[in-house]
Every structure is written in C-alpha cells, then in structure tokens.
C-alpha cells in the first residue's frame, strides 16, 4: 500500500449542505510515538456534523475521530504495539482524521481492539467511551471500580444517544443505579443498556422521579445542551453531589442554585487532553480498560447502523441521520 484515499471538504459549501471531496495523498511516515493505521471502520459523532456545518471556506482537513484498524507502521518511540496489531482509538482535533483509508495516530491514545468485537463494533465506541468515563470517573471523581458506587444513583439526560448508551453501562458496572431520559420508543434500548429507570423527557421529570421513589440522585450527567435541564439538576441533586455536562451551554448557567447543597459542577470535553497535550496516555489506558470490559461482556458495543464503504454518499447519509438528533446508539462506516 503506497497511498491513502482520504475525504475532505470541498471549498465554500453552504451551511448544513457540505460536500466531501475525495483526494489521494502519499502515506505519511510515522514519527516518534506515531502509529500508521490502516482504517477498517470509522464512526460519526455530532462533533463531525457540527464541524461540517461550521467549517466554511477552503481547507483540507479530514474529518473523523473514531477509528478501528490495523497497524501498518510505527514510530521509533513506540514499544507497546507491533505492526499488524488491531487497535481502536478516538484521535484528536490536532491531526487529520479517520475518514480515510489510513491515518497517523499517537500511540498513547490507542488501545488494542476488544478481541470479541468486529472492526465496526469497535469503531463505534472510543470517543463516547472516553467522554462518559472521563465525566463520571475523572471529572466527577467516582471510583472506576466494579460495584464501588453501589447505593449511588445517577440520572442521565439523553440516555439513548452515543454517549448515554455507554455511560449507562459504565455506571451500572461501577455499581450505580441508573435513570435515563429518552423518548418511549427508546425505552427497550435503555433497558438493554443497563438503565434501571427510563424517563420520558417530554413529560415532567421531577414528577416521574418522585413517583419512582427517586427524591434525589448522587450525580446528574446532562448529555445535551444543559440550559433547559440545569434547574432540574439543581433540584434533584443530593447534597455534595455532582452535576456535569459535555455540551456547551448557550446561556449562562445559574450555578448559584448548587450552592446550598455544596454540589459541584463539571465540564467534560474529551479533546481537552490532546488540545493541551496533557495526560495523553490516560486515554489509551481508559480504552484498554474498556476493551477488557467489552471482552468480559460487561460492556457491549452501541453500533446500530453500519454503512458499507467510505464514500461521499455514505458520509452524507451518516451525517444526515445523525443530524436528525434522534438516533439511537452509533452509526459506523465500514472502510474495508
Ligand atoms: N464534550 C465532549 O467531549 C463530547 C463528546 C461526545 C459528544 N458530545 C456532545 O454531546 C451531545 C450528545 O452526544 P451523542 O453522541 O450522545 O449524541 P447523539 O447520539 O446524536 O444523541 C441522540 C439522542 O439525543 C436525544 N435527544 C434529542 N433531543 C433531546 C433533548 N432535548 N433532551 C434529551 N435528549 C434529547 C435523542 O433522543 P430522542 O430520540 O428520544 O429525542 C437521541 O436518542 C452532542 O451535543 C455532542 O456533540 C460532547
């Protein structure tokens, strides 16, 4: 293999109407900690569609973060992977992405692919797993140990999307009892993903929680724009509890509402570490721990849709589906 087929934007597309164009580039040479990975599958995330909608004008950035594939070559400072290893990873904003047949990736962000998952099932998981793990176990500080949070309750706002569907599983593994919101059509999916109490976000959530005997929770994870849910979170959070979000607020949040309970607010952005070159190896370590949990059956892949082939049509189909804002689990493109 001497070249890679990659996908980048054409110039000057209209907002929400972006197009991908196909280019052929020489394969890059891995330096230092790099791996050159032949991409077998890539997944789409809302960050991809947000960038496609907002990156106007000429540029040659290749989108895509999640990936699973096979190592083709490695840099001189890579000791823990070999050519031919199967890996999965979520990448970084700092490099060209995974809408490609091959890409460079920092080995510290990478882990061995879960042995029991296909490439498509594995590619669905890294970005959302890192986000859910970092919010729950790093930002909020709950122990990432099996059953260590027994007796604690977590409320997830947006339980059926990509992040919610892995957060519920990680929370359950660590001992939480989990409530999560979605439309009723997603309730079976929630229950398959270890949600104990599905809640319909179209109806009054405090009433549903009270009726279920959940007067308060130890943590609230708001996996959608948080403004509309902040007062609810402040009302149901237990004293000394933790509230967090992964989505930028469109308004100032009334943090004063948490003060009487000494409750904490947390932001999680899974690209913070790579944007600021901090604690890079922790992302590979989290993915390695998650891979073990996939292999033992404690976690399952959230892939719901697989599109065969990396093509303009499939990329746009995947983006359009995700942009409905009402998908369940993850959409993946099979590259090879
Ligand atoms: N900070 C980070 O590092 C980070 C990482 C990953 C994702 N994110 C962001 O987090 C958000 C969620 O990501 P995702 O991958 O889970 O998205 P996703 O898979 O697209 O989420 C889809 C789900 O959102 C639910 N939903 C839509 N409107 C809602 C509302 N008003 N209230 C509650 N739920 C609603 C839908 O449920 P219904 O079908 O029932 O409406 C659907 O199941 C996105 O904004 C994404 O950009 C941030």
Short mmCIF file of N, CA and C in Angstrom, two decimals, residues 31-157:
data_model
loop_
_atom_site.label_atom_id
_atom_site.label_comp_id
_atom_site.label_asym_id
_atom_site.label_seq_id
_atom_site.Cartn_x
_atom_site.Cartn_y
_atom_site.Cartn_z
N UNK A 31 6.34 9.17 12.95
CA UNK A 31 7.46 9.71 13.72
C UNK A 31 7.23 9.40 15.20
N UNK A 32 8.29 9.42 15.99
CA UNK A 32 8.21 9.36 17.47
C UNK A 32 7.17 8.36 17.96
N UNK A 33 6.07 8.86 18.55
CA UNK A 33 5.04 7.97 19.14
C UNK A 33 3.97 7.55 18.15
N UNK A 34 4.13 7.86 16.88
CA UNK A 34 3.04 7.64 15.91
C UNK A 34 2.85 6.18 15.54
N UNK A 35 1.59 5.88 15.24
CA UNK A 35 1.23 4.66 14.52
C UNK A 35 0.62 5.07 13.19
N UNK A 36 0.96 4.35 12.14
CA UNK A 36 0.23 4.48 10.88
C UNK A 36 -0.77 3.34 10.85
N UNK A 37 -2.06 3.68 10.83
CA UNK A 37 -3.11 2.67 10.93
C UNK A 37 -3.89 2.60 9.62
N UNK A 38 -4.08 1.39 9.14
CA UNK A 38 -5.00 1.15 8.03
C UNK A 38 -6.40 1.10 8.64
N UNK A 39 -7.22 2.07 8.28
CA UNK A 39 -8.53 2.21 8.93
C UNK A 39 -9.50 1.18 8.34
N UNK A 40 -10.09 0.39 9.23
CA UNK A 40 -11.08 -0.61 8.78
C UNK A 40 -12.50 -0.09 8.96
N UNK A 41 -12.70 0.79 9.96
CA UNK A 41 -14.03 1.34 10.21
C UNK A 41 -13.88 2.67 10.93
N UNK A 42 -14.83 3.56 10.65
CA UNK A 42 -14.86 4.86 11.32
C UNK A 42 -16.29 5.15 11.72
N UNK A 43 -16.48 5.88 12.81
CA UNK A 43 -17.84 6.21 13.26
C UNK A 43 -18.07 7.71 13.15
N UNK A 44 -19.33 8.11 13.05
CA UNK A 44 -19.63 9.53 13.04
C UNK A 44 -20.12 9.97 14.42
N UNK A 45 -19.78 11.20 14.76
CA UNK A 45 -20.15 11.80 16.03
C UNK A 45 -20.73 13.19 15.78
N UNK A 46 -21.54 13.71 16.71
CA UNK A 46 -22.08 15.05 16.50
C UNK A 46 -21.00 16.11 16.26
N UNK A 47 -19.79 15.91 16.82
CA UNK A 47 -18.74 16.91 16.57
C UNK A 47 -18.41 16.96 15.07
N UNK A 48 -18.52 15.85 14.37
CA UNK A 48 -18.24 15.83 12.93
C UNK A 48 -19.27 16.69 12.19
N UNK A 49 -20.54 16.49 12.54
CA UNK A 49 -21.58 17.24 11.80
C UNK A 49 -21.51 18.72 12.16
N UNK A 50 -21.19 19.01 13.43
CA UNK A 50 -21.08 20.43 13.82
C UNK A 50 -19.94 21.08 13.04
N UNK A 51 -18.81 20.39 12.91
CA UNK A 51 -17.68 20.96 12.15
C UNK A 51 -18.04 21.10 10.67
N UNK A 52 -18.72 20.08 10.12
CA UNK A 52 -19.08 20.16 8.70
C UNK A 52 -19.98 21.38 8.44
N UNK A 53 -20.83 21.68 9.43
CA UNK A 53 -21.76 22.79 9.24
C UNK A 53 -21.08 24.15 9.43
N UNK A 54 -19.99 24.18 10.18
CA UNK A 54 -19.43 25.49 10.54
C UNK A 54 -18.09 25.78 9.86
N UNK A 55 -17.38 24.75 9.38
CA UNK A 55 -16.09 24.99 8.72
C UNK A 55 -16.33 25.41 7.28
N UNK A 56 -16.51 26.67 7.07
CA UNK A 56 -16.77 27.17 5.72
C UNK A 56 -15.47 27.61 5.06
N UNK A 57 -15.45 27.57 3.75
CA UNK A 57 -14.31 28.08 3.03
C UNK A 57 -13.29 26.99 2.75
N UNK A 58 -12.21 27.34 2.05
CA UNK A 58 -11.24 26.33 1.62
C UNK A 58 -10.40 25.81 2.78
N UNK A 59 -10.31 24.53 2.87
CA UNK A 59 -9.44 23.89 3.84
C UNK A 59 -9.32 22.43 3.43
N UNK A 60 -8.36 21.76 3.96
CA UNK A 60 -8.15 20.38 3.53
C UNK A 60 -8.15 19.44 4.72
N UNK A 61 -8.94 19.78 5.73
CA UNK A 61 -8.95 18.95 6.93
C UNK A 61 -9.81 17.71 6.71
N UNK A 62 -9.27 16.58 7.10
CA UNK A 62 -10.02 15.33 7.00
C UNK A 62 -10.74 15.12 8.33
N UNK A 63 -12.03 14.99 8.27
CA UNK A 63 -12.82 14.81 9.49
C UNK A 63 -12.75 13.35 9.96
N UNK A 64 -13.40 13.11 11.09
CA UNK A 64 -13.50 11.76 11.62
C UNK A 64 -12.55 11.57 12.79
N UNK A 65 -13.08 11.03 13.89
CA UNK A 65 -12.27 10.81 15.09
C UNK A 65 -12.19 9.33 15.43
N UNK A 66 -13.35 8.71 15.61
CA UNK A 66 -13.33 7.29 15.97
C UNK A 66 -12.73 6.46 14.84
N UNK A 67 -11.96 5.45 15.22
CA UNK A 67 -11.41 4.55 14.22
C UNK A 67 -11.06 3.20 14.83
N UNK A 68 -11.07 2.18 13.96
CA UNK A 68 -10.53 0.86 14.31
C UNK A 68 -9.81 0.35 13.08
N UNK A 69 -8.67 -0.30 13.29
CA UNK A 69 -7.92 -0.76 12.13
C UNK A 69 -6.69 -1.54 12.53
N UNK A 70 -5.78 -1.65 11.58
CA UNK A 70 -4.59 -2.49 11.73
C UNK A 70 -3.34 -1.62 11.58
N UNK A 71 -2.35 -1.83 12.44
CA UNK A 71 -1.12 -1.03 12.38
C UNK A 71 -0.28 -1.44 11.17
N UNK A 72 0.04 -0.44 10.32
CA UNK A 72 0.87 -0.67 9.14
C UNK A 72 2.34 -0.37 9.42
N UNK A 73 2.58 0.60 10.28
CA UNK A 73 3.96 1.01 10.59
C UNK A 73 3.94 1.78 11.90
N UNK A 74 5.10 1.91 12.54
CA UNK A 74 5.14 2.62 13.83
C UNK A 74 6.40 3.46 13.94
N UNK A 75 6.31 4.49 14.78
CA UNK A 75 7.44 5.38 15.01
C UNK A 75 8.46 4.76 15.94
N UNK A 76 9.67 5.36 16.01
CA UNK A 76 10.77 4.75 16.78
C UNK A 76 10.54 4.71 18.28
N UNK A 77 9.63 5.54 18.80
CA UNK A 77 9.41 5.54 20.26
C UNK A 77 8.21 4.69 20.67
N UNK A 78 7.68 3.90 19.78
CA UNK A 78 6.54 3.03 20.12
C UNK A 78 7.06 1.65 20.51
N UNK A 79 6.82 1.28 21.79
CA UNK A 79 7.28 -0.04 22.25
C UNK A 79 6.13 -1.02 22.46
N UNK A 80 4.93 -0.48 22.73
CA UNK A 80 3.86 -1.36 23.21
C UNK A 80 2.91 -1.84 22.13
N UNK A 81 3.17 -1.53 20.86
CA UNK A 81 2.36 -2.05 19.76
C UNK A 81 3.29 -2.59 18.68
N UNK A 82 2.77 -3.55 17.91
CA UNK A 82 3.53 -4.13 16.80
C UNK A 82 2.76 -3.95 15.51
N UNK A 83 3.49 -3.92 14.39
CA UNK A 83 2.85 -3.90 13.08
C UNK A 83 1.94 -5.13 12.98
N UNK A 84 0.71 -4.90 12.51
CA UNK A 84 -0.26 -5.99 12.40
C UNK A 84 -1.26 -6.04 13.55
N UNK A 85 -0.98 -5.33 14.67
CA UNK A 85 -1.93 -5.30 15.79
C UNK A 85 -3.22 -4.61 15.35
N UNK A 86 -4.35 -5.10 15.89
CA UNK A 86 -5.64 -4.45 15.67
C UNK A 86 -5.90 -3.48 16.82
N UNK A 87 -6.27 -2.25 16.50
CA UNK A 87 -6.39 -1.21 17.52
C UNK A 87 -7.68 -0.42 17.33
N UNK A 88 -8.05 0.33 18.38
CA UNK A 88 -9.16 1.28 18.28
C UNK A 88 -8.80 2.55 19.04
N UNK A 89 -9.40 3.68 18.67
CA UNK A 89 -8.95 4.98 19.18
C UNK A 89 -9.96 6.06 18.79
N UNK A 90 -9.85 7.22 19.49
CA UNK A 90 -10.76 8.33 19.19
C UNK A 90 -10.03 9.54 18.61
N UNK A 91 -8.71 9.53 18.59
CA UNK A 91 -7.98 10.57 17.87
C UNK A 91 -8.01 11.93 18.54
N UNK A 92 -7.80 12.95 17.75
CA UNK A 92 -7.56 14.30 18.25
C UNK A 92 -7.97 15.32 17.20
N UNK A 93 -8.25 16.53 17.66
CA UNK A 93 -8.54 17.62 16.72
C UNK A 93 -7.27 18.11 16.03
N UNK A 94 -6.12 17.68 16.54
CA UNK A 94 -4.85 18.27 16.09
C UNK A 94 -4.29 17.62 14.83
N UNK A 95 -4.94 16.54 14.36
CA UNK A 95 -4.41 15.81 13.21
C UNK A 95 -5.52 15.48 12.24
N UNK A 96 -5.10 15.04 11.04
CA UNK A 96 -6.08 14.58 10.06
C UNK A 96 -6.82 13.36 10.61
N UNK A 97 -8.09 13.22 10.19
CA UNK A 97 -8.96 12.28 10.86
C UNK A 97 -9.12 10.93 10.19
N UNK A 98 -10.19 10.24 10.60
CA UNK A 98 -10.36 8.83 10.26
C UNK A 98 -11.32 8.59 9.09
N UNK A 99 -11.77 9.66 8.40
CA UNK A 99 -12.50 9.44 7.14
C UNK A 99 -11.44 9.22 6.06
N UNK A 100 -10.71 8.13 6.19
CA UNK A 100 -9.55 7.86 5.35
C UNK A 100 -9.26 6.37 5.38
N UNK A 101 -8.48 5.93 4.43
CA UNK A 101 -8.11 4.51 4.46
C UNK A 101 -6.88 4.28 5.33
N UNK A 102 -6.14 5.34 5.65
CA UNK A 102 -5.03 5.22 6.59
C UNK A 102 -4.81 6.57 7.25
N UNK A 103 -4.29 6.55 8.48
CA UNK A 103 -4.04 7.80 9.18
C UNK A 103 -2.93 7.59 10.22
N UNK A 104 -2.31 8.69 10.61
CA UNK A 104 -1.36 8.68 11.72
C UNK A 104 -2.12 8.94 13.00
N UNK A 105 -1.73 8.23 14.06
CA UNK A 105 -2.37 8.43 15.36
C UNK A 105 -1.31 8.25 16.44
N UNK A 106 -1.35 9.09 17.46
CA UNK A 106 -0.40 8.98 18.58
C UNK A 106 -0.71 7.70 19.35
N UNK A 107 0.28 6.85 19.49
CA UNK A 107 0.05 5.54 20.11
C UNK A 107 -0.43 5.65 21.54
N UNK A 108 -0.17 6.79 22.20
CA UNK A 108 -0.61 6.92 23.59
C UNK A 108 -2.12 7.05 23.70
N UNK A 109 -2.79 7.34 22.57
CA UNK A 109 -4.25 7.48 22.56
C UNK A 109 -4.95 6.20 22.14
N UNK A 110 -4.19 5.15 21.95
CA UNK A 110 -4.67 3.94 21.27
C UNK A 110 -4.67 2.77 22.24
N UNK A 111 -5.59 1.83 22.01
CA UNK A 111 -5.56 0.56 22.75
C UNK A 111 -5.83 -0.58 21.79
N UNK A 112 -5.46 -1.78 22.22
CA UNK A 112 -5.78 -2.97 21.43
C UNK A 112 -7.30 -3.08 21.30
N UNK A 113 -7.76 -3.39 20.10
CA UNK A 113 -9.20 -3.55 19.86
C UNK A 113 -9.73 -4.68 20.73
N UNK A 114 -10.92 -4.51 21.32
CA UNK A 114 -11.51 -5.63 22.06
C UNK A 114 -11.59 -6.86 21.16
N UNK A 115 -11.10 -7.98 21.65
CA UNK A 115 -10.94 -9.14 20.77
C UNK A 115 -12.28 -9.70 20.31
N UNK A 116 -13.33 -9.47 21.08
CA UNK A 116 -14.63 -10.06 20.71
C UNK A 116 -15.48 -9.12 19.84
N UNK A 117 -14.97 -7.95 19.52
CA UNK A 117 -15.75 -7.01 18.69
C UNK A 117 -15.21 -6.98 17.27
N UNK A 118 -16.14 -6.86 16.30
CA UNK A 118 -15.73 -6.61 14.92
C UNK A 118 -15.12 -5.22 14.83
N UNK A 119 -14.49 -4.94 13.70
CA UNK A 119 -13.94 -3.60 13.50
C UNK A 119 -15.05 -2.54 13.57
N UNK A 120 -16.21 -2.82 12.98
CA UNK A 120 -17.28 -1.82 13.00
C UNK A 120 -17.82 -1.63 14.42
N UNK A 121 -17.98 -2.72 15.14
CA UNK A 121 -18.49 -2.61 16.52
C UNK A 121 -17.48 -1.86 17.40
N UNK A 122 -16.19 -2.08 17.15
CA UNK A 122 -15.16 -1.40 17.95
C UNK A 122 -15.07 0.08 17.59
N UNK A 123 -15.16 0.41 16.30
CA UNK A 123 -15.02 1.81 15.89
C UNK A 123 -16.14 2.68 16.44
N UNK A 124 -17.27 2.06 16.80
CA UNK A 124 -18.40 2.82 17.34
C UNK A 124 -18.10 3.41 18.72
N UNK A 125 -17.10 2.86 19.43
CA UNK A 125 -17.05 3.08 20.87
C UNK A 125 -16.05 4.08 21.45
N UNK A 126 -14.89 4.36 20.84
CA UNK A 126 -13.86 5.10 21.60
C UNK A 126 -14.26 6.50 22.07
N UNK A 127 -14.75 7.34 21.20
CA UNK A 127 -15.00 8.74 21.59
C UNK A 127 -16.05 8.82 22.69
N UNK A 128 -17.12 8.06 22.54
CA UNK A 128 -18.19 8.12 23.55
C UNK A 128 -17.73 7.49 24.86
N UNK A 129 -16.94 6.42 24.77
CA UNK A 129 -16.46 5.77 26.00
C UNK A 129 -15.54 6.71 26.77
N UNK A 130 -14.63 7.36 26.06
CA UNK A 130 -13.74 8.31 26.74
C UNK A 130 -14.54 9.43 27.40
N UNK A 131 -15.53 9.94 26.69
CA UNK A 131 -16.33 11.05 27.23
C UNK A 131 -17.07 10.63 28.49
N UNK A 132 -17.74 9.47 28.40
CA UNK A 132 -18.52 9.01 29.55
C UNK A 132 -17.61 8.68 30.73
N UNK A 133 -16.50 8.01 30.44
CA UNK A 133 -15.56 7.60 31.51
C UNK A 133 -14.96 8.85 32.17
N UNK A 134 -14.50 9.78 31.36
CA UNK A 134 -13.85 10.97 31.94
C UNK A 134 -14.83 11.79 32.77
N UNK A 135 -16.07 11.94 32.31
CA UNK A 135 -17.03 12.73 33.10
C UNK A 135 -17.32 12.04 34.43
N UNK A 136 -17.63 10.76 34.35
CA UNK A 136 -18.07 10.04 35.56
C UNK A 136 -16.93 9.77 36.53
N UNK A 137 -15.81 9.28 36.00
CA UNK A 137 -14.75 8.77 36.87
C UNK A 137 -13.60 9.73 37.07
N UNK A 138 -13.39 10.67 36.14
CA UNK A 138 -12.30 11.65 36.34
C UNK A 138 -12.87 12.98 36.82
N UNK A 139 -13.74 13.62 36.03
CA UNK A 139 -14.23 14.94 36.42
C UNK A 139 -15.03 14.84 37.72
N UNK A 140 -16.05 13.93 37.78
CA UNK A 140 -16.88 13.82 38.98
C UNK A 140 -16.17 13.05 40.09
N UNK A 141 -15.20 12.23 39.73
CA UNK A 141 -14.36 11.59 40.74
C UNK A 141 -14.92 10.33 41.35
N UNK A 142 -15.95 9.73 40.76
CA UNK A 142 -16.46 8.47 41.28
C UNK A 142 -15.46 7.35 40.96
N UNK A 143 -15.32 6.36 41.83
CA UNK A 143 -14.33 5.31 41.57
C UNK A 143 -14.68 4.46 40.35
N UNK A 144 -13.69 4.20 39.52
CA UNK A 144 -13.86 3.36 38.32
C UNK A 144 -13.51 1.93 38.68
N UNK A 145 -14.30 1.39 39.56
CA UNK A 145 -14.07 0.04 40.08
C UNK A 145 -15.41 -0.68 40.11
N UNK A 146 -15.42 -1.93 39.75
CA UNK A 146 -16.67 -2.69 39.70
C UNK A 146 -17.41 -2.61 41.05
N UNK A 147 -18.66 -2.21 41.00
CA UNK A 147 -19.58 -2.15 42.16
C UNK A 147 -19.18 -1.13 43.23
N UNK A 148 -18.16 -0.32 42.98
CA UNK A 148 -17.69 0.61 44.02
C UNK A 148 -18.72 1.71 44.31
N UNK A 149 -19.63 1.96 43.36
CA UNK A 149 -20.63 3.02 43.58
C UNK A 149 -22.00 2.44 43.96
N UNK A 150 -21.99 1.23 44.47
CA UNK A 150 -23.26 0.61 44.90
C UNK A 150 -23.94 1.52 45.93
N UNK A 151 -25.25 1.68 45.78
CA UNK A 151 -26.00 2.56 46.68
C UNK A 151 -26.12 3.98 46.14
N UNK A 152 -25.39 4.28 45.06
CA UNK A 152 -25.47 5.62 44.46
C UNK A 152 -26.42 5.61 43.27
N UNK A 153 -27.01 6.78 43.00
CA UNK A 153 -27.93 6.93 41.87
C UNK A 153 -27.42 7.97 40.91
N UNK A 154 -27.53 7.64 39.61
CA UNK A 154 -27.12 8.55 38.54
C UNK A 154 -28.32 8.83 37.65
N UNK A 155 -28.53 10.10 37.33
CA UNK A 155 -29.54 10.50 36.33
C UNK A 155 -28.80 10.95 35.07
N UNK A 156 -29.09 10.28 33.94
CA UNK A 156 -28.51 10.67 32.65
C UNK A 156 -29.59 11.36 31.84
N UNK A 157 -29.32 12.59 31.42
CA UNK A 157 -30.20 13.28 30.49
C UNK A 157 -29.67 12.99 29.09
#
